[in-house]
CSV table of N, CA and C and ligand atoms in Angstrom, one decimal:
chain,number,residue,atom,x,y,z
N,6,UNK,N,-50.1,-53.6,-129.6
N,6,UNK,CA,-49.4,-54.5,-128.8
N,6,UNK,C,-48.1,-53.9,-128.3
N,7,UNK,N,-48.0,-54.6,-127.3
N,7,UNK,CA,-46.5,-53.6,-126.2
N,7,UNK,C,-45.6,-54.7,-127.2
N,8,UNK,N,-44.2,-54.3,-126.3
N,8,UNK,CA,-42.9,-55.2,-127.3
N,8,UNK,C,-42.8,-56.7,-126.6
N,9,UNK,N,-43.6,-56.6,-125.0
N,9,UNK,CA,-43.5,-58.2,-124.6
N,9,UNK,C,-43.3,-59.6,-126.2
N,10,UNK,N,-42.6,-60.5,-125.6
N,10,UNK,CA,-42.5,-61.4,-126.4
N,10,UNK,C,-42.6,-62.8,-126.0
N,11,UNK,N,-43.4,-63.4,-126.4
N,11,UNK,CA,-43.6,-64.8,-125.5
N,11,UNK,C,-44.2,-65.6,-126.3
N,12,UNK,N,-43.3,-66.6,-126.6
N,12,UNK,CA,-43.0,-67.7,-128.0
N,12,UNK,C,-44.1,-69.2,-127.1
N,13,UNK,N,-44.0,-69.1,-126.2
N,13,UNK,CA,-45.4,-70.2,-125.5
N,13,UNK,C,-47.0,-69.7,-125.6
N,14,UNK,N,-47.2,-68.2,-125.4
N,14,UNK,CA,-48.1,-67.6,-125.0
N,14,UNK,C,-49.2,-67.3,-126.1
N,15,UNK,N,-50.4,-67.9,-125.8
N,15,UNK,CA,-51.4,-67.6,-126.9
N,15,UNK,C,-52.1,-66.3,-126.4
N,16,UNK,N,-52.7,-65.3,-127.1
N,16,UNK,CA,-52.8,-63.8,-127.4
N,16,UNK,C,-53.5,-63.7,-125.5
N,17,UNK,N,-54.5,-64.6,-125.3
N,17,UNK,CA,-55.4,-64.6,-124.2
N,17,UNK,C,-54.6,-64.4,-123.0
N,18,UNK,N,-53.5,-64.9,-122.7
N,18,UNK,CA,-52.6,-64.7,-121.9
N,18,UNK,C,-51.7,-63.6,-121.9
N,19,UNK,N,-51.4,-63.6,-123.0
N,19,UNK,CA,-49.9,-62.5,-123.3
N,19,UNK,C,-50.9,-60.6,-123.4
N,20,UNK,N,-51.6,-60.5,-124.4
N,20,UNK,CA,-52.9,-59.2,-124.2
N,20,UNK,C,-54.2,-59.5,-124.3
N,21,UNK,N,-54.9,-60.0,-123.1
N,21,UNK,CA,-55.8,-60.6,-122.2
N,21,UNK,C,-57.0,-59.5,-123.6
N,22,UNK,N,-56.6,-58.1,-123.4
N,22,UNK,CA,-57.2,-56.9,-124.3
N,22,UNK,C,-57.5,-57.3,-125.4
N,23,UNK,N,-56.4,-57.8,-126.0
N,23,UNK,CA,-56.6,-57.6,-127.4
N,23,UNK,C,-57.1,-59.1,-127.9
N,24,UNK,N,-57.4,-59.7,-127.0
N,24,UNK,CA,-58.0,-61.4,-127.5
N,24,UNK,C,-59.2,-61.5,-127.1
N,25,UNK,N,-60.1,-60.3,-126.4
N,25,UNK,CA,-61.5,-59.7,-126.3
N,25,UNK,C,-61.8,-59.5,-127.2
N,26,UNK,N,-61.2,-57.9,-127.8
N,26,UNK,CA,-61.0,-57.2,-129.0
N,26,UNK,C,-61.1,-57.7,-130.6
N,27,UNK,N,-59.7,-59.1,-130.7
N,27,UNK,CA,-59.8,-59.6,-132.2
N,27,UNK,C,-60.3,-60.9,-132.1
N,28,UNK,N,-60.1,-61.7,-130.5
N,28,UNK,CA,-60.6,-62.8,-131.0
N,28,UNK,C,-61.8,-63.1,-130.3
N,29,UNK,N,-62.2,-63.1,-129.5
N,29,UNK,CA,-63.4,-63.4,-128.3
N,29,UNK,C,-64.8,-63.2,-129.0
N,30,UNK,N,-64.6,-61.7,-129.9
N,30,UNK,CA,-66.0,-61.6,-130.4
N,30,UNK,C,-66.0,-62.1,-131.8
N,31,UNK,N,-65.1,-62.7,-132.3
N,31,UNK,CA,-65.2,-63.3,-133.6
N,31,UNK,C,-65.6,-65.1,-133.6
N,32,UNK,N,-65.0,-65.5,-132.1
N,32,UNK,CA,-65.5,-66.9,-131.9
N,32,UNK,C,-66.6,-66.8,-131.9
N,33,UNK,N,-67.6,-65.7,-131.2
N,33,UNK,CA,-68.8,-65.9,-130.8
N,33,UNK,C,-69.7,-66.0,-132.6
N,34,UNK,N,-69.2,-65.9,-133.2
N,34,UNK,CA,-69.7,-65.3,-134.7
N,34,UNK,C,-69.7,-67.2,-135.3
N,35,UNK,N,-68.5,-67.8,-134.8
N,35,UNK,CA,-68.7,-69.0,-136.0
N,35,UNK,C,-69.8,-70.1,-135.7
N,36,UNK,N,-70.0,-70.3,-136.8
N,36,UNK,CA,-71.6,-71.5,-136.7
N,36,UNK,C,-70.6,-72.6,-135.9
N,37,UNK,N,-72.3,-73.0,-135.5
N,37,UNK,CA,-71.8,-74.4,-134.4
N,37,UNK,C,-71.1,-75.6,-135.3
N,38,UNK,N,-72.1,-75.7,-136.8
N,38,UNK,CA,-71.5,-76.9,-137.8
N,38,UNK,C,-69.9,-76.4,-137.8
N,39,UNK,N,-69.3,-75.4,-137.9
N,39,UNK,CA,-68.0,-74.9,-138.5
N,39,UNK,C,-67.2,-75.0,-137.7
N,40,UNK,N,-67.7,-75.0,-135.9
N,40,UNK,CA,-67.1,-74.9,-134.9
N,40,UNK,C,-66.2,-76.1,-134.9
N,41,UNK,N,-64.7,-76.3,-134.1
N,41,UNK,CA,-63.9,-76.9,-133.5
N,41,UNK,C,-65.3,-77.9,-132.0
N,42,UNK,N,-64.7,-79.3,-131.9
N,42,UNK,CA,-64.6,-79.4,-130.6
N,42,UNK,C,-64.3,-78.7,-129.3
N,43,UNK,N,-64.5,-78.8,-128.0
N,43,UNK,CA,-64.0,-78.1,-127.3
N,43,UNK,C,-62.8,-79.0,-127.1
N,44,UNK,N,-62.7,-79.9,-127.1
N,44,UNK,CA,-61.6,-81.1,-126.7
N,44,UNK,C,-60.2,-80.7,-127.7
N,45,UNK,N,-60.7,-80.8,-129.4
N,45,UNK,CA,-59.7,-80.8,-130.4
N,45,UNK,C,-59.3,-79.6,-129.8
N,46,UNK,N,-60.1,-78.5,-130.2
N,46,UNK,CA,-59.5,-77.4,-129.6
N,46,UNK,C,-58.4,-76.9,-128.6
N,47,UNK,N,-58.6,-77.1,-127.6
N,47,UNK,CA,-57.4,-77.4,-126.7
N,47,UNK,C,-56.7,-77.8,-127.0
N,48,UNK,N,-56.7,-79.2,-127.5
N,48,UNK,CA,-55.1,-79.9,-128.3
N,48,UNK,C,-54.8,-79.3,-128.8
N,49,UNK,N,-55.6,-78.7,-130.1
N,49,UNK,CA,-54.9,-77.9,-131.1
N,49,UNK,C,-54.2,-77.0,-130.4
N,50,UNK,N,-54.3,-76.2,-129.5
N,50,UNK,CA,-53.9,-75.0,-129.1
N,50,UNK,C,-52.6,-75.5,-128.0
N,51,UNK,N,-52.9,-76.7,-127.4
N,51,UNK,CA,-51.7,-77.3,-126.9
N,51,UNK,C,-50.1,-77.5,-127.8
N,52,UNK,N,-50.4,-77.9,-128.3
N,52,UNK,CA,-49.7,-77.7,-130.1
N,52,UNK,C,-49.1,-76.7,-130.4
N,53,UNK,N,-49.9,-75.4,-130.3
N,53,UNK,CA,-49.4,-74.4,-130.9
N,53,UNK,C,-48.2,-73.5,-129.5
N,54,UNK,N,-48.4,-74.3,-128.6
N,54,UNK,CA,-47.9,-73.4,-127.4
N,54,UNK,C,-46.4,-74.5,-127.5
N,55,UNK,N,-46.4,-75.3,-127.4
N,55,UNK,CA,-45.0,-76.2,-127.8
N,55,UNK,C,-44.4,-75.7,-129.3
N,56,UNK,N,-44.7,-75.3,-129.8
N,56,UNK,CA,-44.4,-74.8,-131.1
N,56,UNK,C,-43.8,-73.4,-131.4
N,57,UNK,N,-42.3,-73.5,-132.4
N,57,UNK,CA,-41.6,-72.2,-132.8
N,57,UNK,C,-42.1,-71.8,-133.5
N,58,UNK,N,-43.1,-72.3,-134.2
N,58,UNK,CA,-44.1,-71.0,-134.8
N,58,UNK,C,-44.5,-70.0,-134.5
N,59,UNK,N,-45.1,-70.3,-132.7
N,59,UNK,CA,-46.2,-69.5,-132.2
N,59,UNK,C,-45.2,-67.9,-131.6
N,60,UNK,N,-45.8,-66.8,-132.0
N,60,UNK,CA,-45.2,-65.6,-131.2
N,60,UNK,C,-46.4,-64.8,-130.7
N,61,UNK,N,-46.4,-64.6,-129.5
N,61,UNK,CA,-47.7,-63.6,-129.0
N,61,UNK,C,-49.1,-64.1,-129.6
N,62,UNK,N,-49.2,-65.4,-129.2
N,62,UNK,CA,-50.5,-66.0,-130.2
N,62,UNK,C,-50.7,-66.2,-131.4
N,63,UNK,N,-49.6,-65.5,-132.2
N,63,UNK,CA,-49.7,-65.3,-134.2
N,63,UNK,C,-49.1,-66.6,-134.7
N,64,UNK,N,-49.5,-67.3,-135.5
N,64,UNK,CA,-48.9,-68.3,-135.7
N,64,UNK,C,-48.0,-67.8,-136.8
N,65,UNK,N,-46.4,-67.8,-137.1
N,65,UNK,CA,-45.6,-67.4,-138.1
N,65,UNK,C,-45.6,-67.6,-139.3
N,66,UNK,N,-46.2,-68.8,-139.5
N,66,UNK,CA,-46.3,-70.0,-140.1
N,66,UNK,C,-47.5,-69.4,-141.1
N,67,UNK,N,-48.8,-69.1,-140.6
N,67,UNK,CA,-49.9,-68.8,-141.9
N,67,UNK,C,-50.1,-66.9,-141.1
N,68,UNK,N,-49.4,-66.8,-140.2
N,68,UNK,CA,-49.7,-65.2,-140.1
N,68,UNK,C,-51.5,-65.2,-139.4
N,69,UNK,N,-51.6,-66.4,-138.6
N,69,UNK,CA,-53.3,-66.2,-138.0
N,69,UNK,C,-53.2,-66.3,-136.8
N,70,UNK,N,-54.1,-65.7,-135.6
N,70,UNK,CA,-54.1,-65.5,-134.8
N,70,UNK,C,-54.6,-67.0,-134.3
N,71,UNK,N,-53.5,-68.0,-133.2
N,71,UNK,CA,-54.1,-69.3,-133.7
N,71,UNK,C,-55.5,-69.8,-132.8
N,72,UNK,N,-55.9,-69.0,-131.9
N,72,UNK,CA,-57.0,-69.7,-131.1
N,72,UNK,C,-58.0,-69.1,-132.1
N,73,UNK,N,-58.3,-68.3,-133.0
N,73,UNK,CA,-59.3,-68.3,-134.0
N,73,UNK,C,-58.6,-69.5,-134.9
N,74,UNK,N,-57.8,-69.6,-135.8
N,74,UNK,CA,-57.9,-70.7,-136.9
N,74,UNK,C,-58.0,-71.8,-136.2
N,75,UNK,N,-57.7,-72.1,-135.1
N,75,UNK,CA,-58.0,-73.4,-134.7
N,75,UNK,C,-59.4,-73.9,-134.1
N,76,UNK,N,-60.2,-73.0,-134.0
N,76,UNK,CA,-61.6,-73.0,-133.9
N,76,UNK,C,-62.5,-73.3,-135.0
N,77,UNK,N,-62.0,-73.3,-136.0
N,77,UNK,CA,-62.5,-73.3,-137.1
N,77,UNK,C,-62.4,-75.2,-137.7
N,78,UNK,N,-63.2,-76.3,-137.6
N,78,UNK,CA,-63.1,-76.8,-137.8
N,78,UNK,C,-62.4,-77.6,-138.8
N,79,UNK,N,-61.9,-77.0,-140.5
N,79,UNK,CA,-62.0,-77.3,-141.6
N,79,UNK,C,-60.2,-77.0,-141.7
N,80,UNK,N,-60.4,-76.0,-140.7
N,80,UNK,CA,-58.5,-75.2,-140.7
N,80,UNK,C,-58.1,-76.5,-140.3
N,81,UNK,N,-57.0,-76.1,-140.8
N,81,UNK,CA,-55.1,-77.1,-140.8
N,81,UNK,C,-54.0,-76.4,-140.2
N,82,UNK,N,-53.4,-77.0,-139.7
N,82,UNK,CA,-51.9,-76.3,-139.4
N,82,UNK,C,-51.1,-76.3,-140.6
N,83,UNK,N,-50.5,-75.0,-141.0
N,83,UNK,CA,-49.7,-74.8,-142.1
N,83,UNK,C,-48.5,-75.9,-142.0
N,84,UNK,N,-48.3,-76.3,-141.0
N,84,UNK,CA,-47.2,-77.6,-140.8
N,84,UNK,C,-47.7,-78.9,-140.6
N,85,UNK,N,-49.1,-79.4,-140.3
N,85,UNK,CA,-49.5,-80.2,-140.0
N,85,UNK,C,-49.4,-80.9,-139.0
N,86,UNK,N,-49.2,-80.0,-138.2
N,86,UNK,CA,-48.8,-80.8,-136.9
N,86,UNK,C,-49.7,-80.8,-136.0
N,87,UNK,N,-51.0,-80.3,-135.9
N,87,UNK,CA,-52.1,-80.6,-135.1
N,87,UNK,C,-52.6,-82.3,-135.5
N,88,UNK,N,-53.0,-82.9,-134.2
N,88,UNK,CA,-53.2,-84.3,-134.8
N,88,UNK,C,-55.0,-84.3,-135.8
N,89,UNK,N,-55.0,-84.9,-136.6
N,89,UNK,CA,-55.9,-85.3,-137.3
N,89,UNK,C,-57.6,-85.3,-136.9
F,25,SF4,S1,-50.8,-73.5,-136.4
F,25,SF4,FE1,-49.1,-75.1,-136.5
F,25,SF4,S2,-47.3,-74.0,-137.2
F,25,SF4,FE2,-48.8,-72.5,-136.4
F,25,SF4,S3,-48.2,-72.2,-134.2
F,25,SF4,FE3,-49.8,-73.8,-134.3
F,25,SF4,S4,-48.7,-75.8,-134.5
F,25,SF4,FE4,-47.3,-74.1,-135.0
């Protein structure tokens, strides 16, 4: 990753590359039962973009790339602030 920094920006936006790379082909991997909504999802990721956690898509907070942990149905926000 270059030194850009962008505390709104989830990875897809900020290295379009590197969210092909780590996350695009790892979404394609999770079972459908395991999967996120497409709805929650967005919120969740709404969330993370209002949020001082978030830097270049990494959440600070659990150290995960958050449009993968938040795909994952069962995952939490290490702060809880995704709604329920
Ligand atoms: S997972 Fe939670 S703490 Fe981390 S960036 Fe998203 S809202 Fe913030």
């Amino acid at each position: 990753m270059t030194e850009n920094r962008c505390r709104k920006c989830l990875l897809k936006e900020a290295f379009p590359e590197d969210y092909e790379k780590y996350v695009a082909s790892l979404l394609k991997r999770i079972a459908p039962q395991d999967r996120t909504d497409d709805e929650r999802y967005q919120t969740r990721l709404a969330v993370c973009r209002q949020c001082d956690q978030l830097n270049n898509g990494t959440c600070m907070g659990c150290g995960c790339l958050v449009e993968l942990r938040a795909a994952y149905r069962k995952e939490h926000c290490p702060f809880r602030r995704w709604p329920q």
